[in-house]
Each structure stands twice: as structure tokens, then as C-alpha cells.
């Protein structure tokens, strides 16, 4: 599904150039659950933005479902983001002055989902992400950091995208809620065949994926299968 | 994204910053309201001038002695000072085709007195036909008859202002017929009181005294002086006015033995010319007012642009996020354009209502009967919507073509 060959990303500001990604190549199959690990500043978010068609690589090719993304125009890219990809960002995830429910409804609005289906689907996604009805009407500045992250996950799920890109989705969550979120992602992966790319710097979290790619200073330093991924649902059950 | 979604998003966005939205709208409100109110006042002034010209009489032509004069500017030798029109001219004009009525006039200002009161006013010697030509209605008694002119009777018809000046404020409700007044120290008997016409503009008939033309020529014009100060002509219809004017010109040139029409010793004032000249003057005036108001509209539009640019900068990350979850550049463009247009449209509606209210107040104050025209309302709406689109376009475009990741990262 995802095919990266010799991807580099160089940020230039004036005379200075900074290589955030240096010759990154790998493929991700449809239905995979991949964790991307690496220390802070190693280029994980940069990579995710490229995977999500939000940013373009400086050199190299990125093929998504066999199609060269760099050859696509603005509208085609927007179409991919709308129909194929669900994002959870590391920071600034929700629209300000907007209710939790409206935040999750919005991708459906842009995807032209009929009005009467929207609220239903948004509520299902919110409940799947572990939120309760009482928060649906809250504004984005009236909920906790962990809740914001979960609303972002609900929003990424709501349109049933084939690919979910999550940048530190459990960064602000306690371990029990982290497991709920991971469980949701694992279920989506196993039961619905969704491809998931999870960015984290915690080994505990990464071990829930089937494959772990390690980045360091903008380059891939390890890429291994995780034969026995941890099962978030079972772990969560122990918390009772 | 459906239209309804767009409206919802716009509503939320504008409500999120009510004070700023309100202040921005204020620019448009003031602009639109002033366009509506000022054009209404201009239109009202135009109507009132046309009305007062038409109240002078219908299908009226006035022959004035002296060289041809231009309407408006251009010096003229004062009416009556040149001596070229005679009662013979008047009689000849009466037989021109399509002339409905003719009346000569001999006028001057004289002291009019009764016991205990006096006033200095215009005394106008006229024929019986004058009443019909000038739409004069009587409150008491009757107007001058031809027989009274022939017999050089010393009778007078007075206007209501003259009546109250001479006989006190309640004079018009008492019977004045048969009372005596002295005009230039000659005794006259009142035979009629004219109905109040409401004076504005050209010559206030309420403040005039009418006496028979021949009487005036006999007693006021001095020794054997037989020159008229004006000849009033009423044409049978508006369509025949030009023909009558041409025929009278030819006739008088002939009678005065003048072959070069540029050397004419008289001039003819056409009521229709007067109306159109006055309309063009007030039209220019209205356009000027509208232009001033239009400038305030443009200033309001720039206010909108300024606010939208600020909004785009403030909502940079929001725009990035919207694009990340599937908004196309067009969606973002439409949304920001909708916000700008909504501001001007709502501002436009409020502005029209306020402008209407202001016109109503102006009318109530009695200065001028302001008239709000449908075209000015439509124009105002069109202009306000256009301003929204024009001044919203650039900020919306800026928002739409932002690179999503740059927008998301914006600080
Ligand atoms: N717009 C930019 N301009 C210049 N340099 C940038 C820009 N964005 C990122 N970088 C640099 O690229 C490197 C990688 O950044 P990135 O955000 O991908 O790190 P990360 O792996 O996600 O880190 P973290 O775990 O802290 O989120 C960093 O050193 C950062 O300073
Ligand atoms: Mg990061």
C-alpha cells in the first residue's frame, strides 16, 4: 500500500539546511500495523506528514496504492486525505470554539456523507474511542488533554479510512486509557483490516504493533517484525 | 459540503467573534444606510422642486421682456425693466393655434395699507384668464373678471399671507369681501381671497395682491406707459408647447420688426425646460450625495478585507487541520468567502432598514419628503454583496492555497 523509495526531507531556512529525513525507503502492506519509533527530533512527525500527503518529500518517490503522490494536484491530495487517511496529530488536534461532536462530524461533512447519518456515526466513533455522551457537547477547550487525544482518534476513525496515521496518540494518556486506545486501533486492524501507522517513542506501546521501524537522525536504523504483539484488550481486562 | 453546512460553519465562525463581526459590519451598515438615506433625500428634493414648478400652472409659457436669457446662470435685465411687450402683443398671441389662454401681467412692489396695518408686497395686474393659467383657487369671493378690467375697476384679490398681514392671523376665517385696502394710496375693494397654496420655491402667490391689468397699467404704470412685465401663455397640451413657443417667437419677432432672432427683445420661458433643468440640477446633487455615501461603502469594504485577513492569520492552524481532514482548497475558499459575504449581506439588510428609518425621520421633520426608491435598495444590496465578494476574495484565496502543513505549524 505504501511504498517509499529514497525519501529525503531537507528544511532550509536562509543559508542553513537541515536534513530531517535522509534516504528513507520502506514499504507497508495493506492491513499492516506498524509502529515507528525513535528519539525526539528523529524525524517521525516529518515522515508522518509525508505519508499523510500533507507535505512533500524533497527528493525520492512516495507511491500510495501504486500511484505517485508527487504527481497529484491539490484536489486529488485533498481527496486522498478525505477518503483514505485518518490523522491523529501530536499537537493541536481539535478546532477551537467547536464542540467535541462537531469536531468528529466535520470529516463527514467534507466527505459529503448525508446529514442524517453524520451524528450517528460520529457518536459511534466517539464511544469506540472511549468517550462518554456527557462530553459530546463540550467545547474543545473544556475537556482534558487525554480526552482531546481520544476525540482526535474518534475523528480519525469516523470516516472509515483505509490508513490511520497516529502521532503519539497515547502521549497524554494514563496507562489504562492508553490500552483502551491501543485496543481500538488493534480491533480496527484485525477486524476491519485497516492499515495503521503508529508513532511513539515508548517501547511498551510499540510492542502492540506487528512491525517496528526505528528511526534515528532521519534514517531507518532497524526494521523488524514483532512476531508476538501484545494484546491491548487482554491487558486492559487485567485492570478491573 | 452542502450549502446548509456552509451556512452553519459561517454562523459559528461569525458568532465566535461577535464584537469584531459587529464592528466590521458597522462600516457596511453606515455605508448602505447613507446611500439609501441620501439618495432618498435627493429624490425627495427633486420631487418637491418638480412639484413646485408644476404648481405654477400646467403647460405654461412665460414671455419676458428683454434679451434672451439662459436658465440658471447668465445675467438678465430684471423682469419688467425692459420695455418691449405690449397689450397688442398679448392680443395677437391669443390667436396663435393651440393657445388655451393668455394673460398679460404688470407687476410692481407697493405699500398696501388698511387702518392700523400695512405691508409691502407684489401687486400684480392680470387678466381674468390668469386664474386658470396659474391654477388659482378662491377661498372667498371670486377672481378678477374681464369686465372689471375693461371698466378700470379698483378691485383687488389678495393672497392669504397678505390677508393675515393686514387683518390679523385669523383673517382668512372672517369675511373680507367688500373691505377696503389702500394700494399706493389708492383705495381698492377686496373682491376675493385666494386659497392658500403653500409657498415654496418660485414666487409665493400667497403673498401677492392681484388687480385688473388695465387698472394697473392706468394707475401704476405712469403716463401712457403701456408695457407689460410678463405675458403668461397656457398651451392646450404638453405636446403643443414647443409649437406654441415657436409660433409665439415668430409672431413677436414679426410684430417687433426684428429679423435676427438672436437680437430678440423678449424671451420665452418654457415650464418644461424649467422642470428638466431643475431635475438635472437635483439629479447631479443626488449623484454627488450617492458618491459620498459610496466612498463610505468602500471604506466599509476595506474594513471587511482587513478583518478577513486578520481572521485568516488567526485561524491558520484551523485551516491546516480542516485541510488535513479532507477540506479542499475550494471548500476553504468558499467558507471564507461566505463569511465575508454574510457580513456584508447582514450589514446590507440592517443598513437598508436604518437608511429607510433615517429617510422616514427626515420626512417627519418636514424638511423634504424623502423618497426611498426600489432601485436604490436593490443597488445597495447588490453593492454590499459585491463588496463582500470583492473584498473577501483575496483573504479567502490566501486561506485556500495555504500548504496544509505550513498552516498546521503556523504560530
Ligand atoms: N518546518 C521545519 N523547519 C525546520 N526544521 C524542522 C521543521 N520541522 C521539523 N524540523 C526539524 O526536523 C527534525 C525532525 O522533526 P520531527 O517533528 O519530525 O521530530 P519527531 O521525531 O516527531 O520528534 P518528537 O518525538 O519530539 O515529536 C527536528 O530536528 C526539527 O527541528
Ligand atoms: Mg513528533
XYZ file of C-alpha atoms and ligand atoms in Angstrom:
683
model
C 0.000 0.000 0.000
C 2.752 2.433 0.992
C 5.976 2.456 -0.943
C 8.775 4.888 -0.037
C 11.975 4.965 -2.059
C 14.947 7.162 -1.148
C 12.866 9.757 0.587
C 14.708 12.805 1.909
C 13.346 15.919 3.501
C 15.532 18.949 3.914
C 14.387 22.051 5.697
C 16.131 25.168 4.543
C 15.914 28.474 6.277
C 18.170 31.027 4.679
C 21.627 29.573 4.284
C 21.048 26.767 6.782
C 19.786 23.416 5.605
C 18.658 20.673 7.941
C 18.134 17.122 6.745
C 15.190 15.817 8.761
C 14.939 12.633 6.672
C 17.899 11.005 4.967
C 17.257 8.357 2.351
C 14.311 6.580 3.899
C 12.971 3.559 1.990
C 10.409 1.013 3.111
C 7.049 -0.450 2.165
C 3.949 -1.074 4.219
C 1.425 -3.675 3.114
C -2.297 -3.272 3.267
C -3.618 -4.420 6.653
C -0.324 -3.936 8.485
C 0.068 -2.453 11.970
C 3.396 -0.637 12.019
C 4.992 1.304 14.829
C 7.562 3.962 14.041
C 9.901 4.570 16.954
C 12.720 6.947 17.550
C 14.017 9.609 19.868
C 12.705 13.144 19.805
C 13.759 15.024 16.714
C 14.493 11.877 14.734
C 12.018 12.841 12.013
C 8.952 10.765 12.951
C 6.392 13.559 12.553
C 8.053 14.721 9.360
C 7.701 11.209 7.982
C 4.077 11.006 9.026
C 3.224 14.275 7.283
C 4.719 12.911 4.097
C 2.829 9.626 4.477
C -0.371 11.616 5.025
C 0.062 13.725 1.857
C 0.279 16.866 3.961
C 3.845 17.528 2.958
C 6.034 16.560 0.046
C 9.489 14.978 0.211
C 12.463 16.969 -1.062
C 13.623 14.006 -3.144
C 12.504 10.405 -3.576
C 9.199 8.873 -4.563
C 6.182 8.073 -2.487
C 3.659 5.704 -4.003
C 0.327 5.222 -2.327
C -1.694 2.331 -3.750
C 0.719 2.323 -6.676
C 0.139 5.995 -7.539
C 2.899 8.571 -7.372
C 1.738 11.154 -4.863
C 4.122 13.847 -6.093
C 2.285 13.866 -9.433
C -1.068 14.628 -7.854
C -2.718 18.016 -7.788
C -4.180 19.826 -4.840
C -7.672 18.401 -5.208
C -6.506 14.813 -5.632
C -4.426 15.133 -2.475
C -7.402 16.541 -0.602
C -9.458 13.614 -1.901
C -6.913 11.132 -0.524
C -6.802 12.828 2.866
C -10.579 12.871 2.961
C -11.299 9.291 1.933
C -8.207 7.221 2.625
C -6.423 8.650 5.605
C -7.326 9.408 9.206
C -4.944 11.601 11.198
C -4.189 11.910 14.853
C -1.723 14.749 15.336
C 0.828 15.133 18.058
C -0.429 18.613 18.951
C -3.258 20.945 18.000
C -5.811 18.374 17.085
C -9.206 19.974 17.552
C -10.867 23.006 16.055
C -11.153 25.738 18.659
C -14.591 27.026 19.742
C -16.152 23.869 18.360
C -17.914 21.063 20.186
C -16.492 17.569 20.514
C -19.288 16.173 18.358
C -18.862 18.799 15.640
C -15.126 18.089 15.507
C -15.849 14.459 14.730
C -18.687 15.274 12.316
C -16.509 17.562 10.217
C -14.662 14.905 8.149
C -18.096 13.532 7.222
C -19.187 17.000 6.136
C -16.204 17.321 3.815
C -16.781 13.769 2.561
C -20.410 14.633 1.704
C -21.899 11.998 3.968
C -25.690 12.533 4.164
C -26.665 14.793 7.028
C -28.852 12.274 8.864
C -26.051 9.674 9.119
C -23.426 12.001 10.476
C -24.303 12.346 14.156
C -24.880 8.611 14.470
C -21.515 7.719 13.007
C -19.691 10.406 14.978
C -21.190 9.179 18.252
C -20.220 5.581 17.485
C -16.641 6.683 16.780
C -16.506 8.728 19.980
C -17.746 5.801 22.058
C -15.269 3.482 20.342
C -12.502 5.911 21.325
C -13.647 5.658 24.933
C -15.567 8.908 25.361
C -18.927 9.202 27.048
C -22.039 11.015 25.908
C -21.670 13.769 28.553
C -18.622 15.195 26.751
C -20.135 15.356 23.280
C -21.445 18.867 23.757
C -18.286 20.271 25.361
C -16.121 22.737 23.513
C -12.602 21.674 22.647
C -11.168 23.820 25.436
C -13.480 22.266 28.040
C -12.012 18.764 28.014
C -8.752 17.280 29.276
C -5.632 16.678 27.194
C -6.283 12.912 27.168
C -9.849 13.479 26.082
C -8.655 15.740 23.266
C -6.433 12.913 22.059
C -9.348 10.484 22.112
C -11.620 12.892 20.226
C -8.839 13.136 17.649
C -8.794 9.338 17.383
C -12.567 9.265 17.002
C -12.251 11.828 14.239
C -9.563 9.765 12.508
C -11.827 6.682 12.642
C -15.113 8.231 11.750
C -14.762 8.120 8.001
C -13.551 4.511 7.955
C -10.214 5.329 6.323
C -8.021 2.539 4.941
C -4.950 4.109 6.539
C -4.747 5.568 10.029
C -1.737 7.716 10.912
C -1.396 8.362 14.613
C 1.365 10.574 16.011
C 1.807 9.796 19.717
C -1.894 9.086 20.222
C -1.287 7.900 23.783
C 1.134 10.662 24.665
C -1.186 12.313 27.163
C -2.984 9.244 28.452
C -2.644 7.136 31.605
C -1.719 3.507 31.020
C -5.281 2.212 31.341
C -6.692 4.668 28.806
C -3.673 4.097 26.573
C -4.655 0.445 26.448
C -8.237 1.366 25.532
C -6.935 3.448 22.644
C -4.478 0.764 21.534
C -7.237 -1.817 21.801
C -9.381 0.313 19.489
C -6.564 0.524 16.963
C -5.847 -3.213 17.184
C -9.518 -4.047 16.677
C -9.656 -1.779 13.642
C -6.593 -3.514 12.300
C -7.675 -7.096 12.999
C -11.382 -6.943 12.460
C -11.632 -4.310 9.753
C -8.288 -4.761 8.025
C -7.277 -1.122 8.442
C -3.633 -0.237 7.898
C -2.233 1.547 10.920
C 0.948 3.546 11.355
C 1.566 4.406 14.976
C 4.271 6.824 16.020
C 5.637 6.553 19.527
C 8.835 6.700 21.485
C 7.709 4.157 24.092
C 8.643 0.514 23.576
C 5.598 -0.625 25.617
C 3.305 0.994 23.106
C 5.271 -0.013 20.032
C 5.110 -3.682 21.065
C 1.397 -3.716 20.228
C 2.275 -3.432 16.541
C 3.217 -6.284 14.193
C 6.240 -4.453 12.886
C 8.547 -1.851 14.384
C 10.582 0.619 12.321
C 13.251 2.551 14.222
C 14.407 5.980 13.107
C 17.461 7.841 14.264
C 18.637 11.212 12.947
C 16.344 10.913 9.969
C 17.432 7.454 8.858
C 15.972 3.975 9.350
C 18.229 2.064 11.761
C 16.101 -1.035 12.310
C 13.023 -2.606 10.731
C 11.803 -5.807 12.319
C 8.682 -7.928 12.590
C 7.115 -8.262 16.025
C 6.002 -11.847 15.921
C 4.096 -11.754 19.165
C 2.421 -8.381 19.533
C 0.886 -7.532 22.889
C -2.883 -7.666 23.041
C -4.282 -4.428 24.443
C -7.743 -5.838 25.110
C -6.407 -8.613 27.298
C -4.095 -6.255 29.180
C -6.936 -3.845 29.791
C -9.029 -6.653 31.236
C -6.418 -7.082 33.981
C -7.167 -3.582 35.230
C -10.613 -4.429 36.608
C -20.035 20.308 1.703
C -23.637 21.397 1.230
C -24.941 24.950 1.316
C -26.510 24.229 4.665
C -23.166 23.088 6.072
C -21.629 26.246 4.719
C -24.256 28.383 6.434
C -23.711 26.531 9.711
C -19.953 26.955 9.558
C -20.335 30.632 8.710
C -22.729 31.164 11.578
C -20.340 29.536 14.052
C -17.356 31.486 12.734
C -19.103 34.869 12.887
C -20.657 34.185 16.280
C -17.250 33.193 17.661
C -16.128 36.804 17.491
C -19.301 38.825 17.836
C -17.755 42.171 18.679
C -15.383 42.103 15.775
C -18.045 40.877 13.349
C -20.342 43.621 14.612
C -17.785 46.395 14.224
C -16.848 45.234 10.759
C -20.491 45.159 9.794
C -20.930 48.675 11.159
C -18.804 50.009 8.299
C -21.129 48.415 5.764
C -24.246 49.405 7.718
C -23.254 53.065 7.742
C -22.292 52.939 4.067
C -25.524 51.331 2.906
C -27.725 53.404 5.222
C -26.191 56.628 3.955
C -26.565 55.591 0.326
C -30.252 54.837 0.905
C -30.973 57.909 3.015
C -29.024 60.404 0.914
C -30.456 59.239 -2.393
C -33.906 59.318 -0.779
C -33.350 62.930 0.280
C -32.032 63.783 -3.179
C -35.019 62.116 -4.812
C -37.340 63.915 -2.403
C -35.763 67.270 -3.241
C -36.158 66.515 -6.926
C -39.826 65.639 -6.458
C -40.523 68.738 -4.433
C -38.875 71.025 -6.978
C -40.772 69.424 -9.865
C -43.983 69.708 -7.889
C -43.496 73.339 -7.082
C -42.705 74.121 -10.713
C -45.800 72.245 -11.806
C -47.926 74.025 -9.222
C -47.212 77.273 -11.055
C -49.672 76.056 -13.621
C -49.801 73.488 -16.336
C -48.346 73.755 -19.849
C -47.118 77.205 -19.025
C -45.036 79.513 -21.210
C -43.882 82.878 -19.965
C -42.861 85.671 -22.297
C -40.433 88.044 -20.621
C -39.269 91.373 -21.964
C -35.554 91.877 -22.524
C -32.843 89.879 -24.229
C -32.934 86.119 -24.302
C -31.635 84.697 -21.098
C -30.317 81.341 -20.164
C -31.974 79.468 -17.407
C -29.937 79.275 -14.251
C -26.871 81.429 -14.654
C -26.415 84.222 -17.115
C -27.278 87.792 -16.268
C -30.719 89.047 -17.109
C -32.076 92.505 -17.108
C -34.649 92.299 -14.327
C -38.140 91.345 -15.222
C -40.192 94.358 -16.180
C -37.285 96.706 -16.578
C -37.046 96.209 -20.324
C -40.000 97.573 -22.156
C -40.941 95.603 -25.218
C -44.178 93.719 -24.581
C -47.469 95.419 -25.209
C -51.143 94.557 -24.704
C -51.255 94.361 -28.504
C -48.732 91.509 -28.385
C -50.928 89.791 -25.835
C -53.986 90.057 -28.078
C -52.043 88.733 -31.062
C -50.745 85.746 -29.105
C -54.305 84.761 -28.204
C -54.940 83.785 -31.828
C -51.866 81.520 -32.141
C -53.036 77.894 -32.620
C -53.135 75.700 -29.508
C -53.039 78.626 -27.118
C -55.607 77.889 -24.432
C -55.333 81.125 -22.509
C -53.235 84.281 -22.340
C -52.804 86.854 -19.631
C -50.579 89.864 -19.553
C -49.078 90.959 -16.268
C -47.960 94.286 -14.956
C -46.377 93.974 -11.568
C -44.503 96.003 -9.018
C -43.973 96.250 -5.284
C -46.181 98.695 -3.464
C -47.216 99.644 0.022
C -50.609 98.104 0.852
C -52.370 99.549 3.890
C -55.536 99.299 5.960
C -56.287 101.180 9.138
C -53.650 100.117 11.627
C -51.638 97.760 9.428
C -49.555 97.808 6.294
C -47.365 95.528 4.222
C -45.032 95.919 1.261
C -45.875 93.322 -1.337
C -46.106 92.451 -5.018
C -49.103 93.933 -6.740
C -49.850 92.188 -9.973
C -52.170 93.433 -12.661
C -53.603 90.466 -14.564
C -56.430 89.354 -16.823
C -59.273 87.023 -15.867
C -57.559 84.127 -17.628
C -54.694 84.323 -15.146
C -56.671 82.304 -12.565
C -56.978 79.358 -14.937
C -53.388 79.588 -16.188
C -51.897 79.648 -12.705
C -54.290 77.191 -11.023
C -55.648 79.759 -8.625
C -58.420 78.623 -6.302
C -60.550 81.022 -4.332
C -61.259 80.778 -0.636
C -63.676 83.703 -0.629
C -65.315 85.730 -3.365
C -64.182 85.470 -6.950
C -61.206 86.311 -9.156
C -60.980 89.362 -11.395
C -63.423 89.383 -14.318
C -62.696 90.829 -17.785
C -65.461 93.408 -17.308
C -63.681 94.792 -14.251
C -60.519 95.197 -16.280
C -62.336 96.990 -19.076
C -64.006 99.348 -16.637
C -60.703 100.049 -14.853
C -62.329 98.976 -11.557
C -60.286 99.386 -8.422
C -60.830 95.879 -7.115
C -58.284 93.515 -5.576
C -57.866 89.800 -4.961
C -55.495 89.104 -2.079
C -53.396 86.141 -1.013
C -53.704 84.600 2.426
C -50.375 85.942 3.675
C -51.347 89.459 2.689
C -54.709 88.908 4.413
C -53.143 87.903 7.693
C -50.548 90.682 7.486
C -53.306 93.242 7.080
C -56.218 91.807 9.033
C -54.552 89.636 11.669
C -53.754 85.934 11.852
C -57.369 84.818 11.831
C -58.249 86.985 8.849
C -58.855 84.072 6.496
C -61.740 82.820 8.619
C -63.540 86.176 8.630
C -65.368 87.634 5.665
C -63.019 90.026 3.877
C -65.132 90.645 0.786
C -66.070 94.305 0.476
C -63.322 95.533 2.801
C -61.205 98.384 1.527
C -57.431 98.485 1.233
C -55.171 101.247 0.026
C -52.597 100.322 -2.576
C -50.046 103.028 -3.298
C -52.510 105.404 -1.653
C -55.412 104.464 -3.896
C -58.456 102.812 -2.478
C -59.308 99.316 -3.724
C -62.133 96.983 -2.741
C -61.414 93.366 -1.960
C -63.430 91.022 -4.146
C -61.664 87.768 -3.437
C -59.331 85.857 -1.124
C -57.197 83.117 -2.706
C -56.896 79.696 -1.137
C -53.536 79.123 0.492
C -51.192 77.418 -1.969
C -48.384 76.708 0.441
C -45.429 78.652 -0.650
C -42.135 77.211 -1.651
C -39.783 77.871 -4.468
C -40.749 80.154 -7.268
C -42.813 83.183 -6.243
C -45.189 82.787 -3.381
C -48.688 83.635 -4.608
C -49.944 83.716 -1.037
C -48.031 86.945 -0.628
C -49.454 88.775 -3.644
C -52.271 91.115 -4.498
C -53.976 90.860 -7.889
C -55.762 93.735 -9.569
C -57.158 94.082 -13.136
C -54.405 94.536 -15.732
C -55.873 97.672 -17.279
C -56.334 99.216 -13.843
C -52.688 98.529 -13.074
C -51.492 99.997 -16.355
C -53.696 103.028 -15.888
C -52.816 103.918 -12.313
C -49.398 102.392 -11.637
C -47.523 102.321 -14.936
C -47.358 106.042 -15.271
C -48.156 108.331 -18.122
C -49.314 106.422 -21.175
C -46.942 103.609 -20.405
C -48.416 100.523 -21.990
C -45.657 97.973 -21.455
C -46.256 94.618 -19.774
C -43.879 92.928 -17.392
C -44.832 89.403 -18.498
C -47.208 87.549 -20.750
C -48.375 84.174 -19.438
C -49.488 81.645 -22.011
C -51.141 78.323 -21.414
C -50.823 75.779 -24.201
C -53.636 73.313 -24.790
C -51.386 70.335 -24.084
C -47.852 69.494 -23.154
C -47.257 68.180 -26.677
C -48.120 71.512 -28.240
C -45.837 73.579 -26.005
C -42.884 73.598 -28.391
C -45.060 74.531 -31.330
C -46.699 77.346 -29.365
C -43.298 78.582 -28.232
C -42.011 78.641 -31.835
C -45.127 80.315 -33.200
C -45.154 82.970 -30.497
C -41.466 83.654 -31.114
C -42.050 84.109 -34.831
C -45.112 86.250 -34.195
C -43.385 88.574 -31.748
C -40.257 88.907 -33.901
C -42.526 89.936 -36.741
C -44.515 92.385 -34.623
C -41.327 93.926 -33.224
C -39.748 94.097 -36.688
C -36.741 92.034 -35.746
C -35.262 89.835 -38.444
C -32.321 88.399 -36.499
C -33.725 86.104 -33.839
C -30.576 86.441 -31.718
C -31.425 90.107 -31.229
C -34.897 89.360 -29.876
C -36.102 91.891 -27.293
C -38.019 89.225 -25.401
C -37.503 85.706 -24.216
C -39.801 82.784 -23.670
C -39.518 80.620 -20.609
C -40.866 77.130 -21.081
C -42.089 75.414 -17.931
C -40.898 72.069 -19.289
C -37.370 73.448 -19.689
C -37.510 74.686 -16.150
C -38.573 71.261 -14.880
C -35.846 69.456 -16.777
C -33.165 71.936 -15.798
C -34.166 71.699 -12.174
C -34.244 67.895 -12.407
C -30.803 67.789 -13.886
C -29.509 70.024 -11.117
C -31.082 67.925 -8.386
C -30.008 64.783 -10.238
C -26.406 65.932 -10.093
C -26.893 66.742 -6.452
C -28.300 63.252 -5.786
C -25.397 61.647 -7.625
C -22.982 63.687 -5.561
C -24.622 62.557 -2.323
C -24.596 58.953 -3.517
C -20.919 59.245 -4.413
C -20.051 60.489 -0.948
C -22.024 57.618 0.555
C -20.355 55.255 -1.899
C -16.961 56.254 -0.559
C -18.034 55.249 2.920
C -19.134 51.911 1.460
C -15.684 51.353 0.014
C -14.144 52.190 3.366
C -16.507 49.637 4.900
C -15.390 47.094 2.320
C -11.758 47.658 3.191
C -12.730 47.091 6.822
C -14.140 43.712 5.797
C -10.968 42.838 3.935
C -8.865 43.839 6.918
C -10.922 41.717 9.273
C -10.868 38.721 6.953
C -7.088 38.921 6.598
C -6.714 39.037 10.373
C -9.082 36.105 10.670
C -7.129 34.055 8.163
C -3.902 34.645 10.068
C -5.535 33.813 13.381
C -7.147 30.688 12.089
C -4.139 29.429 10.198
C -3.858 26.196 12.199
C -7.572 25.637 11.955
C -7.292 25.898 8.175
C -4.425 23.372 8.212
C -6.478 20.989 10.308
C -9.506 21.323 8.056
C -7.363 20.517 5.061
C -5.859 17.519 6.867
C -9.294 16.065 7.467
C -10.348 16.467 3.858
C -11.284 20.064 3.076
C -10.307 21.000 -0.461
C -8.872 24.401 -1.292
C -12.246 25.200 -2.801
C -14.047 24.295 0.438
C -11.803 26.658 2.384
C -12.147 29.363 -0.233
C -15.930 29.109 -0.260
C -16.074 29.164 3.511
C -14.071 32.356 3.911
C -15.893 33.995 1.045
C -19.193 33.030 2.651
C -18.091 34.648 5.910
C -17.222 37.914 4.177
C -20.391 37.906 2.105
C -22.552 37.089 5.116
C -21.065 40.075 6.948
C -21.824 42.467 4.119
C -25.209 40.951 3.404
C -26.398 41.187 7.005
C -24.824 44.648 7.169
C -26.683 45.486 3.974
C -30.053 44.416 5.387
C -29.535 46.397 8.580
C -28.238 49.329 6.536
C -31.334 49.348 4.320
C -33.610 49.294 7.361
C -31.643 52.097 9.028
C -31.493 54.128 5.819
C -35.222 53.731 5.451
C -35.729 54.806 9.047
C -33.485 57.837 8.564
C -35.403 58.837 5.420
C -38.647 58.500 7.359
C -37.298 60.755 10.124
C -36.175 63.333 7.557
C -39.683 63.279 6.081
C -41.204 63.622 9.558
C -39.017 66.637 10.253
C -40.727 68.293 7.283
C -37.515 69.392 5.547
C -38.145 67.338 2.457
C -40.345 64.342 1.681
C -37.518 61.816 1.286
C -38.391 59.033 -1.110
C -36.646 55.656 -0.876
C -36.570 54.183 -4.362
C -36.611 50.465 -5.067
C -33.656 50.924 -7.352
C -31.530 52.390 -4.555
C -32.446 49.471 -2.276
C -31.598 46.927 -4.970
C -28.413 48.787 -5.763
C -27.440 48.846 -2.095
C -27.995 45.096 -1.787
C -26.098 44.390 -4.958
C -23.238 46.613 -3.929
C -22.991 45.125 -0.445
C -22.964 41.572 -1.771
C -20.398 42.591 -4.378
C -18.244 44.225 -1.716
C -18.327 41.006 0.296
C -17.180 39.029 -2.703
C -14.597 41.540 -3.920
C -13.052 42.326 -0.553
C -13.403 38.773 0.724
C -11.834 37.211 -2.338
C -8.211 37.946 -1.606
C -8.245 36.832 2.058
C -10.224 33.705 1.130
C -7.722 32.904 -1.583
C -4.870 33.298 0.825
C -6.542 30.883 3.192
C -7.390 28.390 0.474
C -3.966 27.970 -1.051
C -2.064 27.550 2.173
C 0.068 24.455 2.288
C -1.653 22.302 4.943
C 1.485 21.526 6.889
C 2.677 25.136 6.901
C -0.761 26.127 8.148
C -0.744 23.466 10.845
C 2.696 24.521 12.014
C 1.908 28.252 11.924
C 2.480 30.107 15.149
N 9.438 23.340 9.448
C 10.643 22.974 9.894
N 11.718 23.749 9.623
C 12.949 23.401 10.025
N 13.224 22.282 10.706
C 12.182 21.478 11.034
C 10.865 21.782 10.640
N 10.063 20.781 11.084
C 10.845 19.926 11.726
N 12.127 20.310 11.714
C 13.261 19.616 12.253
O 13.234 18.283 11.782
C 13.590 17.391 12.798
C 12.532 16.305 12.910
O 11.355 16.851 13.435
P 10.099 15.955 13.746
O 8.996 16.844 14.155
O 9.864 15.045 12.608
O 10.624 15.116 15.013
P 9.902 13.945 15.802
O 10.656 12.729 15.540
O 8.451 13.935 15.504
O 10.123 14.406 17.312
P 9.152 14.285 18.576
O 9.223 12.912 19.033
O 9.708 15.276 19.525
O 7.805 14.665 18.095
C 13.747 18.207 14.063
O 15.120 18.332 14.377
C 13.142 19.551 13.742
O 13.911 20.575 14.351
Mg 6.748 14.445 16.506
